[in-house]
mmCIF file of C-alpha atoms in Angstrom:
data_model
loop_
_atom_site.group_PDB
_atom_site.id
_atom_site.type_symbol
_atom_site.label_atom_id
_atom_site.label_comp_id
_atom_site.label_asym_id
_atom_site.label_seq_id
_atom_site.Cartn_x
_atom_site.Cartn_y
_atom_site.Cartn_z
ATOM 1 C CA MET A 1 86.192 11.993 200.270
ATOM 2 C CA VAL A 2 84.764 13.039 203.656
ATOM 3 C CA VAL A 3 83.458 11.017 205.907
ATOM 4 C CA GLY A 4 79.589 11.818 206.146
ATOM 5 C CA GLU A 5 77.729 12.405 210.017
ATOM 6 C CA ASP A 6 75.878 9.246 209.269
ATOM 7 C CA GLY A 7 78.871 7.004 208.253
ATOM 8 C CA PRO A 8 79.825 6.115 204.704
ATOM 9 C CA PRO A 9 82.166 8.642 202.660
ATOM 10 C CA ARG A 10 80.636 10.833 200.316
ATOM 11 C CA GLU A 11 82.548 12.788 197.363
ATOM 12 C CA GLY A 12 81.466 15.725 194.895
ATOM 13 C CA SER A 13 81.100 19.280 196.177
ATOM 14 C CA MET A 14 79.094 17.179 199.514
ATOM 15 C CA ALA A 15 82.338 16.230 200.115
ATOM 16 C CA ASN A 16 83.817 19.269 201.385
ATOM 17 C CA LYS A 17 81.103 20.573 203.973
ATOM 18 C CA VAL A 18 83.394 20.380 206.705
ATOM 19 C CA GLN A 19 82.255 21.918 210.315
ATOM 20 C CA SER A 20 83.342 23.088 212.964
ATOM 21 C CA LYS A 21 83.040 25.219 216.141
ATOM 22 C CA CYS A 22 84.328 28.714 216.580
ATOM 23 C CA LEU A 23 86.877 29.710 219.691
ATOM 24 C CA CYS A 24 84.487 32.904 220.225
ATOM 25 C CA CYS A 25 81.244 32.613 220.454
ATOM 26 C CA GLY A 26 80.895 27.903 219.926
ATOM 27 C CA ASP A 27 78.547 28.017 217.994
ATOM 28 C CA ILE A 28 79.381 24.683 214.768
ATOM 29 C CA PHE A 29 80.069 26.524 212.110
ATOM 30 C CA THR A 30 80.830 25.754 208.232
ATOM 31 C CA LEU A 31 84.553 25.980 207.527
ATOM 32 C CA ASP A 32 85.037 27.702 203.944
ATOM 33 C CA VAL A 33 86.938 25.364 201.999
ATOM 34 C CA ARG A 34 89.847 28.063 201.196
ATOM 35 C CA ASN A 35 90.626 28.249 204.758
ATOM 36 C CA ARG A 36 89.997 24.305 206.180
ATOM 37 C CA GLY A 37 92.704 24.048 208.114
ATOM 38 C CA ARG A 38 92.731 27.182 209.303
ATOM 39 C CA GLN A 39 89.247 29.169 210.288
ATOM 40 C CA LYS A 40 88.653 29.062 213.608
ATOM 41 C CA TYR A 41 86.169 31.764 214.268
ATOM 42 C CA CYS A 42 82.472 31.577 212.164
ATOM 43 C CA SER A 43 80.872 34.404 210.374
ATOM 44 C CA LYS A 44 79.073 36.786 212.932
ATOM 45 C CA ARG A 45 80.755 40.210 212.811
ATOM 46 C CA SER A 46 81.984 39.789 217.123
ATOM 47 C CA CYS A 47 83.888 36.352 216.100
ATOM 48 C CA ARG A 48 85.287 37.808 213.132
ATOM 49 C CA SER A 49 86.746 40.262 214.979
ATOM 50 C CA VAL A 50 87.819 38.185 218.035
ATOM 51 C CA GLY A 51 89.742 36.421 215.921
ATOM 52 C CA LYS A 52 91.338 39.512 214.266
ATOM 53 C CA ALA A 53 92.673 40.994 217.052
ATOM 54 C CA ALA A 54 93.445 37.359 218.145
ATOM 55 C CA ARG A 55 95.202 37.034 214.643
ATOM 56 C CA GLN A 56 96.872 39.924 214.944
ATOM 57 C CA ARG A 57 98.171 39.504 218.913
ATOM 58 C CA ARG A 58 100.072 36.476 216.636
ATOM 59 C CA TRP A 59 101.880 38.283 214.191
ATOM 60 C CA LEU A 60 102.927 40.954 216.686
ATOM 61 C CA GLY A 61 103.932 38.510 218.958
ATOM 62 C CA LYS A 62 106.399 36.954 216.650
ATOM 63 C CA PRO A 63 110.582 38.812 217.004
ATOM 64 C CA GLU A 64 111.299 38.730 212.694
ATOM 65 C CA ASN A 65 107.577 41.073 212.939
ATOM 66 C CA GLN A 66 108.219 43.504 216.012
ATOM 67 C CA ASP A 67 109.848 46.448 213.788
ATOM 68 C CA TYR A 68 107.773 45.927 210.433
ATOM 69 C CA PHE A 69 106.179 49.054 210.894
ATOM 70 C CA SER A 70 109.277 51.287 212.364
ATOM 71 C CA GLY A 71 112.391 52.621 210.528
ATOM 72 C CA PRO A 72 113.098 54.987 208.252
ATOM 73 C CA GLU A 73 112.142 53.565 205.078
ATOM 74 C CA HIS A 74 108.980 53.111 206.679
ATOM 75 C CA VAL A 75 108.568 56.812 207.882
ATOM 76 C CA GLU A 76 109.672 58.155 203.969
ATOM 77 C CA ARG A 77 107.219 55.851 202.851
ATOM 78 C CA VAL A 78 104.657 57.573 204.990
ATOM 79 C CA ARG A 79 105.099 60.946 204.726
ATOM 80 C CA ALA A 80 105.081 60.459 200.450
ATOM 81 C CA TRP A 81 101.854 58.833 200.829
ATOM 82 C CA ARG A 82 100.677 61.813 203.265
ATOM 83 C CA ALA A 83 102.074 64.388 200.488
ATOM 84 C CA ALA A 84 100.856 62.606 197.848
ATOM 85 C CA HIS A 85 97.104 62.453 199.472
ATOM 86 C CA PRO A 86 96.191 65.516 202.270
ATOM 87 C CA GLY A 87 93.585 65.950 204.509
ATOM 88 C CA TYR A 88 92.386 62.323 203.924
ATOM 89 C CA TRP A 89 92.375 61.764 207.947
ATOM 90 C CA ARG A 90 90.529 65.495 208.346
ATOM 91 C CA ALA A 91 87.767 63.770 205.505
ATOM 92 C CA HIS A 92 86.596 60.678 207.323
ATOM 93 C CA ARG A 93 86.734 62.701 211.107
ATOM 94 C CA ARG A 94 83.986 64.722 209.511
ATOM 95 C CA GLY A 95 81.811 61.582 209.345
ATOM 96 C CA GLU A 96 82.036 61.300 205.145
ATOM 97 C CA SER A 97 83.929 58.509 203.256
ATOM 98 C CA ILE A 98 86.564 58.800 199.970
ATOM 99 C CA ALA A 99 85.958 56.084 197.760
ATOM 100 C CA LEU A 100 89.054 53.891 197.100
ATOM 101 C CA GLN A 101 87.694 53.042 193.766
ATOM 102 C CA ASP A 102 87.110 55.484 190.035
ATOM 103 C CA ALA A 103 83.934 57.310 189.854
ATOM 104 C CA LEU A 104 80.980 55.924 188.178
ATOM 105 C CA VAL A 105 81.214 56.941 184.487
ATOM 106 C CA ARG A 106 77.919 58.652 183.872
ATOM 107 C CA GLN A 107 75.372 56.944 181.206
ATOM 108 C CA VAL A 108 73.862 59.363 178.890
ATOM 109 C CA ILE A 109 70.225 59.194 178.916
ATOM 110 C CA GLU A 110 68.484 58.080 175.896
ATOM 111 C CA SER A 111 67.037 61.123 173.729
ATOM 112 C CA HIS A 112 63.954 60.973 172.165
ATOM 113 C CA LYS A 113 62.946 63.362 169.505
ATOM 114 C CA ASP A 114 60.225 64.819 171.625
ATOM 115 C CA PRO A 115 60.418 64.250 175.416
ATOM 116 C CA PHE A 116 57.244 65.714 175.562
ATOM 117 C CA THR A 117 55.482 62.634 173.302
ATOM 118 C CA ARG A 118 57.227 60.257 175.685
ATOM 119 C CA ALA A 119 55.411 58.456 178.976
ATOM 120 C CA LEU A 120 54.635 59.788 181.661
ATOM 121 C CA GLN A 121 55.986 57.437 183.529
ATOM 122 C CA ASP A 122 59.150 57.034 180.900
ATOM 123 C CA ALA A 123 60.050 60.759 181.423
ATOM 124 C CA LEU A 124 59.197 60.836 185.548
ATOM 125 C CA ARG A 125 61.865 57.535 185.583
ATOM 126 C CA CYS A 126 64.856 59.698 184.223
ATOM 127 C CA GLN A 127 64.396 62.317 187.242
ATOM 128 C CA GLY A 128 65.888 61.238 190.455
ATOM 129 C CA PRO A 129 63.657 61.408 193.437
ATOM 130 C CA VAL A 130 64.953 64.057 195.092
ATOM 131 C CA LEU A 131 64.243 66.124 191.921
ATOM 132 C CA ILE A 132 60.749 64.902 191.301
ATOM 133 C CA GLY A 133 60.389 66.050 195.584
ATOM 134 C CA LEU A 134 60.976 69.599 194.602
ATOM 135 C CA ILE A 135 58.711 69.832 191.484
ATOM 136 C CA ALA A 136 55.468 68.103 193.596
ATOM 137 C CA HIS A 137 56.721 70.513 196.443
ATOM 138 C CA LEU A 138 57.069 73.412 193.786
ATOM 139 C CA SER A 139 53.634 72.905 192.311
ATOM 140 C CA ASP A 140 52.340 71.966 195.702
ATOM 141 C CA SER A 141 50.838 68.545 193.921
ATOM 142 C CA ALA A 142 51.968 64.955 194.514
ATOM 143 C CA LEU A 143 49.207 63.826 190.924
ATOM 144 C CA GLN A 144 51.967 62.761 188.507
ATOM 145 C CA GLU A 145 50.081 64.934 185.695
ATOM 146 C CA ASP A 146 50.609 67.894 188.257
ATOM 147 C CA ILE A 147 54.688 67.057 187.965
ATOM 148 C CA ALA A 148 54.851 66.611 184.645
ATOM 149 C CA THR A 149 53.397 69.737 183.322
ATOM 150 C CA THR A 150 55.570 71.265 185.752
ATOM 151 C CA ALA A 151 58.952 70.269 184.450
ATOM 152 C CA ARG A 152 57.604 70.879 181.054
ATOM 153 C CA GLY A 153 57.168 73.880 181.926
ATOM 154 C CA LEU A 154 60.630 74.033 183.983
ATOM 155 C CA LEU A 155 62.423 72.049 180.920
ATOM 156 C CA GLN A 156 61.697 74.412 178.359
ATOM 157 C CA LEU A 157 62.912 77.165 181.436
ATOM 158 C CA GLY A 158 66.208 76.152 181.687
ATOM 159 C CA GLN A 159 66.227 75.790 177.922
ATOM 160 C CA ASP A 160 65.832 79.012 177.063
ATOM 161 C CA ILE A 161 68.202 80.216 179.566
ATOM 162 C CA LEU A 162 70.716 77.873 178.193
ATOM 163 C CA SER A 163 69.699 79.103 174.603
ATOM 164 C CA GLY A 164 69.588 82.909 175.440
ATOM 165 C CA GLN A 165 66.855 83.500 175.041
ATOM 166 C CA THR A 166 65.178 86.266 176.847
ATOM 167 C CA GLY A 167 61.481 85.734 176.514
ATOM 168 C CA HIS A 168 61.307 85.345 180.530
ATOM 169 C CA ALA A 169 61.983 87.992 182.970
ATOM 170 C CA PRO A 170 64.675 87.306 184.814
ATOM 171 C CA GLN A 171 63.964 86.541 188.041
ATOM 172 C CA THR A 172 65.614 89.072 190.779
ATOM 173 C CA SER A 173 65.964 89.664 194.811
ATOM 174 C CA ALA A 174 63.413 91.970 196.357
ATOM 175 C CA ALA A 175 65.665 94.701 197.874
ATOM 176 C CA PRO A 176 65.469 95.786 201.676
#
């Protein structure tokens, strides 16, 4: 049971709404129920950073944590991890991010018996915006009808190429 601002005790979900003053910015914020006794900073990014730095200094200040990450067993653990993940640190310097989770499984798009009978919106929704932009650029038109016509022609050309049909002349670059 918590005493409300107006004095009488209250119960239920509102009983967990306790407010505190942020040690960084001084604003009043609502404490997270799970961290009620420990939360000293609000959820602003700058305040969270200051709070993390303070917690880290406090943790490293304890004598038992002074050599926590040093010693031969930790050196070997880091070497083994680096051997298992070569080049991990290099990708971050180039601005690329490496997902620390499995890649998403591709979903199979429903295949209609005749792709040309589908509504234009359905056909275009299956394509990515980049592909639509490329087709619009190639057809030199932003009209959906022109994009759909060009897409049908490209689809047929791709199917012909993949099936080995030689009905189309091969594309060759002009020699200088």
